[in-house]
Structures are given as C-alpha cells and as structure tokens.
PDB file of C-alpha atoms in Angstrom:
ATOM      1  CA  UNK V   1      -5.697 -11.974 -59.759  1.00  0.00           C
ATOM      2  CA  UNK V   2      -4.993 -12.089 -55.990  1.00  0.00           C
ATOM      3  CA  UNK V   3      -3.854  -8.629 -54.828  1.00  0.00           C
ATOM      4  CA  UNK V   4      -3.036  -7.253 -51.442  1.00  0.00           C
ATOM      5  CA  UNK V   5      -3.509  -4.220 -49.701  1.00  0.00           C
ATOM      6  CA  UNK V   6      -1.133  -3.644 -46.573  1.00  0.00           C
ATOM      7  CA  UNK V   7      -1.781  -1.255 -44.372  1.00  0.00           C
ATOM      8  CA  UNK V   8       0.648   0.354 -40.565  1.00  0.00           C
ATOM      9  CA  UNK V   9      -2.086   0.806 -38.180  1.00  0.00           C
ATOM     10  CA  UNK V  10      -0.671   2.878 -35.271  1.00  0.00           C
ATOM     11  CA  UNK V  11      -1.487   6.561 -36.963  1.00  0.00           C
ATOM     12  CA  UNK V  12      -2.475   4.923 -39.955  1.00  0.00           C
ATOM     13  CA  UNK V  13      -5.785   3.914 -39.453  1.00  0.00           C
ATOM     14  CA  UNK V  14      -6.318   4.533 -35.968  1.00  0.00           C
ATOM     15  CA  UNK V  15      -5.354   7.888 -33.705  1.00  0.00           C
ATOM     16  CA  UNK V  16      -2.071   7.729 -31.510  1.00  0.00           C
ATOM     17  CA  UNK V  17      -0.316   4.307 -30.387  1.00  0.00           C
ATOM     18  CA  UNK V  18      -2.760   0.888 -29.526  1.00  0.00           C
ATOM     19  CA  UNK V  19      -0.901   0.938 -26.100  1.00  0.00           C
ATOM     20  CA  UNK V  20      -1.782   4.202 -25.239  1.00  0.00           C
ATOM     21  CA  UNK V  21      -5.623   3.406 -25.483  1.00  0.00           C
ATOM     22  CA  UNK V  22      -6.850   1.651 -22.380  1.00  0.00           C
ATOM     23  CA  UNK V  23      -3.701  -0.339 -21.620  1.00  0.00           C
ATOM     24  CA  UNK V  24      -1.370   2.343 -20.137  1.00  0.00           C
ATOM     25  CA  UNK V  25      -4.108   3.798 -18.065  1.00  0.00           C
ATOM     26  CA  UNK V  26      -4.345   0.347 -16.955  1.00  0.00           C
ATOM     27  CA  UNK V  27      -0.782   0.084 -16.007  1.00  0.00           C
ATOM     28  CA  UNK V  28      -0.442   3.598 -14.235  1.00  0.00           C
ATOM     29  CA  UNK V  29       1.361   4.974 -16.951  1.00  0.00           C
ATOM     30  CA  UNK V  30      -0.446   8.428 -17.069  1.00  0.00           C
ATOM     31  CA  UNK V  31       2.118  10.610 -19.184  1.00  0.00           C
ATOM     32  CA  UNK V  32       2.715   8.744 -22.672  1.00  0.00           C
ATOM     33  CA  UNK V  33       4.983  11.145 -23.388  1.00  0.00           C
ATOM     34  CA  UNK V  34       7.632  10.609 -20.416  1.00  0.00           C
ATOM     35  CA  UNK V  35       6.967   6.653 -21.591  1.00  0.00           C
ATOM     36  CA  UNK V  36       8.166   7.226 -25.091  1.00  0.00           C
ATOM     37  CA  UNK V  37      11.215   9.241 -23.782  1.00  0.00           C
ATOM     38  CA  UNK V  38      12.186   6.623 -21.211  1.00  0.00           C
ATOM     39  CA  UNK V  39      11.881   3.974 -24.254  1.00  0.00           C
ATOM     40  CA  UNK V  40      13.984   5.733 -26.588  1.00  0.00           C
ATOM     41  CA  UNK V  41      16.547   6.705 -23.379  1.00  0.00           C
ATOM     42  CA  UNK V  42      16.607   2.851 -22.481  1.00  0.00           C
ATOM     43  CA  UNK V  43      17.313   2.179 -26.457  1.00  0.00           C
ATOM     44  CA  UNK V  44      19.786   4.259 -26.450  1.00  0.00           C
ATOM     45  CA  UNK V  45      21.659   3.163 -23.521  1.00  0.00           C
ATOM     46  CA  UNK V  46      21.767  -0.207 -24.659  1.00  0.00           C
ATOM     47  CA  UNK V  47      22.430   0.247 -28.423  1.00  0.00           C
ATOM     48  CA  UNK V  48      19.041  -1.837 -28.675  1.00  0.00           C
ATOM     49  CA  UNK V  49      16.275  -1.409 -30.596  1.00  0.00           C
ATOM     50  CA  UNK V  50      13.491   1.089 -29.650  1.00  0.00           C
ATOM     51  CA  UNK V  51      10.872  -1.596 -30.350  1.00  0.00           C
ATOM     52  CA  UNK V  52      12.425  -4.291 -27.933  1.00  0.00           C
ATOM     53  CA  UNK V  53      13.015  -1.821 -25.415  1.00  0.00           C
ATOM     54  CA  UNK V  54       8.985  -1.041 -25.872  1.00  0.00           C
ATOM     55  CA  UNK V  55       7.546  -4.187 -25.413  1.00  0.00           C
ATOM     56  CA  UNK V  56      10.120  -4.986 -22.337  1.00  0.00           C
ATOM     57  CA  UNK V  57       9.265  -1.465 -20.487  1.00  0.00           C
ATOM     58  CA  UNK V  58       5.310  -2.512 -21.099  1.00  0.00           C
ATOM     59  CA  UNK V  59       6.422  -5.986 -19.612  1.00  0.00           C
ATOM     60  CA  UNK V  60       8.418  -4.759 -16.730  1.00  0.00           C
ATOM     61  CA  UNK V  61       5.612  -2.621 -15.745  1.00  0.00           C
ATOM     62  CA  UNK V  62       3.060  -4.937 -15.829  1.00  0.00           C
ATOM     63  CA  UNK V  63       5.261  -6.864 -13.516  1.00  0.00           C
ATOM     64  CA  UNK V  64       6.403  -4.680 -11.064  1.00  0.00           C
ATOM     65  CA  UNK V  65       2.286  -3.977 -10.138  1.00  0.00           C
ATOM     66  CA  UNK V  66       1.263  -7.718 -10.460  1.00  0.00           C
ATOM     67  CA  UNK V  67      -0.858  -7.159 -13.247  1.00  0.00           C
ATOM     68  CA  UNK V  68      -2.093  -9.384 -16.262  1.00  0.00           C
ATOM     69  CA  UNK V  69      -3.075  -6.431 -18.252  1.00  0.00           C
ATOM     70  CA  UNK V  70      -0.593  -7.661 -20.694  1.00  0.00           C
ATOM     71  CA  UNK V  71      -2.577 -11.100 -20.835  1.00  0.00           C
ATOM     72  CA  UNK V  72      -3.731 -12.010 -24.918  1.00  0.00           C
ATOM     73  CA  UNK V  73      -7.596 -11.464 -23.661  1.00  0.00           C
ATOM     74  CA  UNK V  74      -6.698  -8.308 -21.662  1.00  0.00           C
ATOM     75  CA  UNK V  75      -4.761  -6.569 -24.778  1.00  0.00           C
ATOM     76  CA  UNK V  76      -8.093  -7.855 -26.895  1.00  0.00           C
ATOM     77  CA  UNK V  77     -10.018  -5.844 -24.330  1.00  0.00           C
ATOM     78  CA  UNK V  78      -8.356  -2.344 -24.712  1.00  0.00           C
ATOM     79  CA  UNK V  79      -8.192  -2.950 -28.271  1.00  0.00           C
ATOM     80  CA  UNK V  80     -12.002  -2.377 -28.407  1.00  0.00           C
ATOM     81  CA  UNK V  81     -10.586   1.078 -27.040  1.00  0.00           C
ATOM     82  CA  UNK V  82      -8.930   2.306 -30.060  1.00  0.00           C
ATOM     83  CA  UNK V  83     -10.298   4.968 -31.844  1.00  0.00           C
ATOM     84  CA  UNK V  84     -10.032   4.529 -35.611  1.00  0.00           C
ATOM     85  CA  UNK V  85     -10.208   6.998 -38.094  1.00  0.00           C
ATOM     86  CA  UNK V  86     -13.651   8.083 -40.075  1.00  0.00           C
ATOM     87  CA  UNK V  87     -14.361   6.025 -42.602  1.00  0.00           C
ATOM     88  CA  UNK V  88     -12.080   3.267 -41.462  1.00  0.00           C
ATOM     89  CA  UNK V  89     -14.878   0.869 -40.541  1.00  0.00           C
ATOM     90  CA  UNK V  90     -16.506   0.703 -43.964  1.00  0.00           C
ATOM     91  CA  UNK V  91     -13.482   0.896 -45.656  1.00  0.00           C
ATOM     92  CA  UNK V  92     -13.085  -2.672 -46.318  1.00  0.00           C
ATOM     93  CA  UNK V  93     -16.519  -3.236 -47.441  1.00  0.00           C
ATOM     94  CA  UNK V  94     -16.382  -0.595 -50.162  1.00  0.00           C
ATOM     95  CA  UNK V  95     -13.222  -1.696 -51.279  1.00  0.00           C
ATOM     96  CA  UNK V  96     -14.033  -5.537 -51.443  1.00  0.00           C
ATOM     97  CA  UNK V  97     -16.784  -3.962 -53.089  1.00  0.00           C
ATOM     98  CA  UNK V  98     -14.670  -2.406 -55.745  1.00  0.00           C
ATOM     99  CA  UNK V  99     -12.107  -5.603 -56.137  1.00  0.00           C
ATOM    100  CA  UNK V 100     -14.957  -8.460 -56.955  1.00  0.00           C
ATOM    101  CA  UNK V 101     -16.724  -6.011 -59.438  1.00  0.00           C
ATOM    102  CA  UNK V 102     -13.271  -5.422 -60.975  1.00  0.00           C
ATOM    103  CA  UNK V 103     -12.182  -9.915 -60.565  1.00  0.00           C
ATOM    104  CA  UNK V 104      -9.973  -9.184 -58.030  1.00  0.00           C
ATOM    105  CA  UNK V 105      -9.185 -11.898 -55.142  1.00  0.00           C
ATOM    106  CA  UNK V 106      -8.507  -8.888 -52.343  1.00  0.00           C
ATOM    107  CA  UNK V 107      -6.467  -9.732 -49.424  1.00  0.00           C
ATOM    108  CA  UNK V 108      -6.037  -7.289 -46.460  1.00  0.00           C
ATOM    109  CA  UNK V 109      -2.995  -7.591 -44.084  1.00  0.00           C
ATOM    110  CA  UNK V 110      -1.602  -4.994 -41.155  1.00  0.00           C
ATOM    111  CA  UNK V 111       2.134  -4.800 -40.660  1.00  0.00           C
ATOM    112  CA  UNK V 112       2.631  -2.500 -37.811  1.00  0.00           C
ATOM    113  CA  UNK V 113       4.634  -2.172 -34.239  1.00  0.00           C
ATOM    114  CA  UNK V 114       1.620  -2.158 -32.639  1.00  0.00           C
ATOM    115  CA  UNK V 115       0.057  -4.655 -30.362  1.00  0.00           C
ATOM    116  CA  UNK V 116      -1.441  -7.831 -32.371  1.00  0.00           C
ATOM    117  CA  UNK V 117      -4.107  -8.674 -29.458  1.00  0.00           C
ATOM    118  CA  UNK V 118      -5.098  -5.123 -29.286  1.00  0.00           C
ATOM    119  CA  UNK V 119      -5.246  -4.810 -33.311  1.00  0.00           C
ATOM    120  CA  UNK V 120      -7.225  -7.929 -33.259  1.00  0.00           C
ATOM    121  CA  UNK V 121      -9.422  -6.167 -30.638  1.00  0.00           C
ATOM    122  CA  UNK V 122     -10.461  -3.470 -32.644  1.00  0.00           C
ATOM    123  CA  UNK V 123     -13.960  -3.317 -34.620  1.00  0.00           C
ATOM    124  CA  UNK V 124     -11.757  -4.139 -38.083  1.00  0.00           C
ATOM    125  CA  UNK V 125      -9.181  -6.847 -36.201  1.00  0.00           C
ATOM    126  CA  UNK V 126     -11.030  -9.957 -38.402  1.00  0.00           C
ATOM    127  CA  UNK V 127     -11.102  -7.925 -41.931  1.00  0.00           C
ATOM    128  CA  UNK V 128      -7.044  -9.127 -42.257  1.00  0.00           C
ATOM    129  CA  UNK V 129      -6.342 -12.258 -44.244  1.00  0.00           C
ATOM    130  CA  UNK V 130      -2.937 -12.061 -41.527  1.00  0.00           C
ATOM    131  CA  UNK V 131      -1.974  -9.429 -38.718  1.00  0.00           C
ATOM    132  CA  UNK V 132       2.147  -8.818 -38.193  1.00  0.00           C
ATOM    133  CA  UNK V 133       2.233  -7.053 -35.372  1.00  0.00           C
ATOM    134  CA  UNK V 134       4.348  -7.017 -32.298  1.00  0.00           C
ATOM    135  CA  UNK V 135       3.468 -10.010 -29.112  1.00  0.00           C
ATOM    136  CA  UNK V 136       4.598 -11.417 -26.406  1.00  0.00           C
ATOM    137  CA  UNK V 137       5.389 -15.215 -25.085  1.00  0.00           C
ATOM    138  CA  UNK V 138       3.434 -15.682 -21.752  1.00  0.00           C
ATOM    139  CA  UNK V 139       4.100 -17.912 -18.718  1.00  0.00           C
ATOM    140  CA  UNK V 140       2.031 -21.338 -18.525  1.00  0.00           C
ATOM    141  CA  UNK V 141      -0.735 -20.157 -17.171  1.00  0.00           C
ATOM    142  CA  UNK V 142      -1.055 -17.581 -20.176  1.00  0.00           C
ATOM    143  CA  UNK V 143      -1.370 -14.185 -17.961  1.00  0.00           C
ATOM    144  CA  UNK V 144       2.205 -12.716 -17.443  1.00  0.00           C
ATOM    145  CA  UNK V 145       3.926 -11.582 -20.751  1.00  0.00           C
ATOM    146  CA  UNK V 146       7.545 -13.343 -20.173  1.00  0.00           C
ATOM    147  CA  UNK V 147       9.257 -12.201 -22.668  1.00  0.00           C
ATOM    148  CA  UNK V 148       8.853 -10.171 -26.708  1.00  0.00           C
ATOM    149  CA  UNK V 149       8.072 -13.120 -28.943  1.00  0.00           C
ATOM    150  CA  UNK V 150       7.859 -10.624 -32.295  1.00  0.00           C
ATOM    151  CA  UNK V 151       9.076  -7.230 -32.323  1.00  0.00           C
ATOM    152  CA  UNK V 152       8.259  -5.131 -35.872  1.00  0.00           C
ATOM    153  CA  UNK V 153      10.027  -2.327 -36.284  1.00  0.00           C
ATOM    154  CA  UNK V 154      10.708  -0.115 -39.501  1.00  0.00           C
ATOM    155  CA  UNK V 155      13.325  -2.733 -40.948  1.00  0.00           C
ATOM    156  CA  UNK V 156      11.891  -5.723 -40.522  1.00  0.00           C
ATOM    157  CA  UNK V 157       8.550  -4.832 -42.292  1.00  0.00           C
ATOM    158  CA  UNK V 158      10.532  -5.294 -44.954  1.00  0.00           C
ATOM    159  CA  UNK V 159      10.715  -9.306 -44.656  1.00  0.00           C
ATOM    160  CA  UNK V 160       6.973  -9.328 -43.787  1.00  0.00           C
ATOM    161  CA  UNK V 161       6.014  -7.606 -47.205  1.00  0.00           C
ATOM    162  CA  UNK V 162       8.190 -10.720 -48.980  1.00  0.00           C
ATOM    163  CA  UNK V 163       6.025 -13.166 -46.561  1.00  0.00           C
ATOM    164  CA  UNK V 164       2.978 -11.866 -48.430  1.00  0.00           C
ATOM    165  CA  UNK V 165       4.427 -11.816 -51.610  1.00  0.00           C
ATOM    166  CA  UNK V 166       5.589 -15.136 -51.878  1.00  0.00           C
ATOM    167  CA  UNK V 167       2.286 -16.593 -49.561  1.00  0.00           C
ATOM    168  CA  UNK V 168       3.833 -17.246 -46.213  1.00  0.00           C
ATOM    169  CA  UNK V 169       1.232 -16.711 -43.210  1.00  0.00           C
ATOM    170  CA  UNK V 170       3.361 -16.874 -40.499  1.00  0.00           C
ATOM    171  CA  UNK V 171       5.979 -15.451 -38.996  1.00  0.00           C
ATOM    172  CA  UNK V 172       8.673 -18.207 -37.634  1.00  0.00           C
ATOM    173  CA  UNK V 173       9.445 -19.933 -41.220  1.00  0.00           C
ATOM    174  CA  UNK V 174      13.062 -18.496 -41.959  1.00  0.00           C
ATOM    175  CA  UNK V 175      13.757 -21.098 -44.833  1.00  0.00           C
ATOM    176  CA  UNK V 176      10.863 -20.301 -46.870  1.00  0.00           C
ATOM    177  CA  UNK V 177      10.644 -16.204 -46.951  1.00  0.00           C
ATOM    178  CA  UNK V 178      14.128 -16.520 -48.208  1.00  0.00           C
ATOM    179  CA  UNK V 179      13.970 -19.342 -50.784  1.00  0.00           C
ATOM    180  CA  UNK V 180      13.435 -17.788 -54.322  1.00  0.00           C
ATOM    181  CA  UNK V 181      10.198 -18.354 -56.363  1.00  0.00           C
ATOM    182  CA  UNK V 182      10.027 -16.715 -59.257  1.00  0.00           C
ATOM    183  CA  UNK V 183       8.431 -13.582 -59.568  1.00  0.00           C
ATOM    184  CA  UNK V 184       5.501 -14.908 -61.590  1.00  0.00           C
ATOM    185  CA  UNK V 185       4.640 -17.846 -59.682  1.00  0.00           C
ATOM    186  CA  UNK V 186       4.668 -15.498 -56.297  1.00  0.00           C
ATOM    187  CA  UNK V 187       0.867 -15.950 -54.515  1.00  0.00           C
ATOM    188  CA  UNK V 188      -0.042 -11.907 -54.597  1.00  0.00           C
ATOM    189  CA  UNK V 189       0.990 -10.288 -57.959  1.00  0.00           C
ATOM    190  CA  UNK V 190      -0.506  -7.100 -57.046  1.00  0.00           C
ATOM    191  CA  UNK V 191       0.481  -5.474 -53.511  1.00  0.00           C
ATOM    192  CA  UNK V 192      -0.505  -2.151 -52.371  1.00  0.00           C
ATOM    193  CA  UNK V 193       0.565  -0.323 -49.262  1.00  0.00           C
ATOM    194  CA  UNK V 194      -2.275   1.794 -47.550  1.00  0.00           C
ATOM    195  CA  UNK V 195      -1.383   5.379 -47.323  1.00  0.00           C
ATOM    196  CA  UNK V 196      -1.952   6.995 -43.506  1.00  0.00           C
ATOM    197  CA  UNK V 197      -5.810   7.619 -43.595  1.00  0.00           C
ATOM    198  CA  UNK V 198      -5.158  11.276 -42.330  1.00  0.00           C
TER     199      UNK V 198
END
C-alpha cells in the first residue's frame, strides 16, 4: 500500500522561519520581528494575503540593495543554515525503516509557506518524494526574483493534500486536482500529516 506522510516545515521540523536563517541577515533585515509586523501591516492595507505580501517584501528588498540573495542557488545556500530539530535527520531512515518491514510503499512530502530552495537546501531537502513550498519566477538571467510564482498559505494546503491524494506532482495542473477519481483508485490510500516535532 502506498502511504504518505506530510509534514509543515517552518516550526515543524525546523526552529523559526527558513527566511530568517541566513537569508535576512543577508538582506539587512536584522529585526525579524519588525519584518513580520510590516508584512502583516502591508496585508492588511491591501486586503491581500499575508503570504503574497511575504514573498513581495523579501523581493522588494532584495531589489532595492541589488542583491541576488533571492537567486534559486543563493536560497539553496542559506538553506544549509536551518537548524532542524533533534532527531529530524534520522527520522526518515527509521521510519522507512518501519514502513518496508510493515509492506508499506512510504512517500514523504513538505507542504509549507516556507522557501522551496531553502527547504531543498537543508540536510533532509532530497528525503521528499515532492516539496510545495512557496518560489519565485526570476528574470532571464535567473538571479533577480521578478515576481511570487507559488504562494502556500493555510488555505491552499488544502488543494496540495488532494494533489497527493489523487498522484499529481506538480503544482500548475488545475484540470486534474479537480477531476474526480474515485476514492479507491486514488494513488496514496493512506496519508498522514506530521505533527510539529516540538
């Protein structure tokens, strides 16, 4: 039986926020707490959502110094930063452990509004099957984040759970997450989400 087990990641399995782990030193943001308030002001003002104002006050930043810190290799970089809880790293081998002596086809996935490059940096980025997580679009030459290309936030985890259900891996395909397939023919019969690790 394939099952999966889902997991947030942002105080979940690692400490604090990716962003605030090597990439807002990097862009001169020094008090993460002033950043979060600005973020939810900005969201407010706007009637936007928190998430999209986020990823466009990380972006604006990055822009207004010049920097690429925001590049796919530089958010890779800081993701080696990220402190994750104890016992995260051998997590997955125990556990994949556990599934094959028990015939179980184990599939890990992260859906969290963290930073995909940085998740992807960390020690445990290639033990997920698929990573949902929050990027950018770049200019041509790949270094300046443009624009948000996903934002996660609470609701929309929601549609990435049925993209694992029903066997999706990726992120763009509208038409199939909401076609129907019937319960018993869905790819992962058995999903789990991770409880925080602290």
């Amino acid at each position: 039986m394939k099952c999966a087990l889902i997991y947030d990641f942002d105080g979940t399995l690692a400490e604090g926020d990716c962003a605030q782990h090597g990439l807002m030193p990097a862009l001169g943001i020094d008090d993460v707490a002033d950043f979060w308030s600005l973020v939810k002001q900005r969201a407010k003002n706007d009637d936007g959502d928190e998430i999209l104002s986020y990823l466009g006050l990380l972006a604006e930043k990055a822009n207004s110094i010049n920097s690429d810190e925001l590049s796919s290799s530089n958010l890779i970089k800081h993701g080696a930063a990220i402190p994750l809880f104890p016992g995260v790293e051998d997590w997955f081998k125990r556990i994949n452990s556990y599934a094959k002596q028990h015939g179980l086809e184990l599939y890990h996935y992260i859906i969290s509004s963290g930073l995909d490059a940085m998740i992807r940096g960390t020690s445990i980025g290639n033990e997920f099957r698929k990573i949902y997580a929050c990027k950018y679009h770049y200019s041509a030459d790949g270094n300046r984040a443009t624009w948000p290309g996903q934002a996660i936030n609470y609701t929309t985890k929601t549609q990435f759970l049925f993209r694992i259900n029903k066997g999706i891996d990726n992120s763009w395909d509208n038409s199939a997450v909401n076609k129907f397939i019937e319960p018993a023919l869905r790819e992962m019969l058995c999903m789990m989400k991770a409880v925080n690790w602290m």
